[in-house]
Amino acid sequence: MNNRALALDALRGYAIITMVLSATIVTHVLPGWMSHAQTPSPDHAFNPMLPGITWVDLVFPFFLFAMGAAFPFSIGKRAEKGDSKLKLVYEAIKRGVQLTFFAIFIQHFYPYVLSSPQDIRSWLLAILCFAILFPMFMRIPLKMPEWAHTCIKLLAYGVAVILMVTTSYADGRTFSLYFSNVIILLLANMAIFGSILYIFSMHNRWIRMGVLLLLMAIILGSTAENSWTQAVFNYTPLPWMYRFDYLKYLFIVIPGSIAGEYLMEWMKNLKDTDHSDSLQYRKLSIVLVPLTIVLIIFNLYGLYTRMLAINLSVTLILLLAGKYLFLRPTDGIALLWKKLFNAGAYLLLLGLCFEPFQEGIKKDPATFSYFFVTSGLAFMALLFLSIVCDYFRCVRSTRFLVMSGQNPMIAYVVGDLFILPLANIVGIAPLLSYFQQNAWLGFLQGVILTGISVLATMFFTKIKWFWRT
């Protein structure tokens, strides 16, 4: 039996690859649906009053969902081996602190932060930052005592701190704990609070659901002036690291943890004698593949164009059609598909019911509709990848997703901290200006840069150089 859920790696890989792609395409020459829905064309100025979502708005929630889905495999397996809850909580806090450091460190060493315009110094410092991250987040593949590994890691952190506080930045900027990569900072908070919630509820999903309801009540109650809920919401002992507002993303992480439990249950019960190769299962899988794709794409289109009634009607028809497919008794991987589909269908409908609330679905500021719709679509995406990766075993065609998903930290920064600085040093980066002439070339630029980043990530994954927290 394969000891990894390839579908989960692939979902994480899809999220990180599209995250890189959305940051490298030339948005000012592309239509509005190629960027966040709240930053429309032609000037792409942020407008929080605009409802709707695009494919770009699925990138971060899919990654959060994958993070939650990994909890049963990381935390759950360690608990089964005998690790105490106290030790698991300590590891969760340590991971969150490391991710926070990562968020601060990389943000200070993007070339555009170091100098304006960028110069050889900024490119070399960015590459140096990338190199320091290796001993900081990976175990050196050399035989040495444990204390030596620890000393190397601490030395790397020390060098990073010295670099941050002594480096001069563009536009008179100085080192600040408040200057960090917000995406990684949010992940750090989820690594702490999501993990702790899972540690104390890994045997009872209803506890997680109950906590989410309490969280929703506090968020909604925080709008009442001079209330205790507002005091809790605004209390921030470490404002550069934590805000109560960050906890709202648990509405994506916790459903992800349930999906991860479904995956783990299937893997534990996997037998060589199941009926996965039957004609019935193959027919079911062939129908589910286009069904999940259509559900995702049509909801993006319907919510972005504000065809709300049509979108809800078509979604209901598709979900009822999918439900009909599971009327017959199922076992094995088909039971996994049924669970993923049912959970995704419920969350998607819940999100569509919340859509009129908070003036429509939005990523920024994030609405409850956004949390539930994206969680539901993430279930559908995981179902699709379960069929492709774990049932049909399309290993070669999905290898770039799986390998990127196994090394997401490198995938996230390799382009900005290594590939682009190196391209500038060798003198080929100016060629990118040719890609800003029209929409097709603008998109092609993102595809090329993202492709190179994926290849670099696959190389480090191949030689087993993983960054871990």
Tab-separated table of N, CA, C and O in Angstrom, residues 25 60 71 124 222 263 390 443:
chain	number	residue	atom	x	y	z
A	25	ILE	N	2.073	36.291	-13.653
A	25	ILE	CA	1.450	36.734	-14.903
A	25	ILE	C	1.366	38.261	-14.910
A	25	ILE	O	1.313	38.898	-13.861
A	60	PHE	N	-5.322	30.302	-2.293
A	60	PHE	CA	-4.995	30.266	-0.870
A	60	PHE	C	-5.904	29.324	-0.076
A	60	PHE	O	-5.414	28.537	0.745
A	71	PHE	N	-3.296	17.190	8.841
A	71	PHE	CA	-3.262	17.003	10.288
A	71	PHE	C	-3.393	15.539	10.705
A	71	PHE	O	-2.633	15.070	11.553
A	124	LEU	N	22.094	39.319	-5.237
A	124	LEU	CA	22.994	38.434	-4.490
A	124	LEU	C	22.475	38.186	-3.082
A	124	LEU	O	22.582	37.064	-2.560
A	222	SER	N	-18.483	40.688	17.478
A	222	SER	CA	-17.454	41.728	17.616
A	222	SER	C	-17.877	43.057	17.012
A	222	SER	O	-17.247	44.084	17.265
A	263	LEU	N	-9.495	10.461	4.110
A	263	LEU	CA	-8.384	9.843	3.372
A	263	LEU	C	-7.687	8.777	4.212
A	263	LEU	O	-7.384	7.682	3.733
A	390	ASP	N	-5.031	8.563	-7.206
A	390	ASP	CA	-5.050	7.369	-6.366
A	390	ASP	C	-5.853	6.215	-6.962
A	390	ASP	O	-5.698	5.076	-6.527
A	443	PHE	N	0.347	36.252	-20.115
A	443	PHE	CA	0.074	34.973	-19.465
A	443	PHE	C	1.231	34.007	-19.684
A	443	PHE	O	1.594	33.242	-18.790
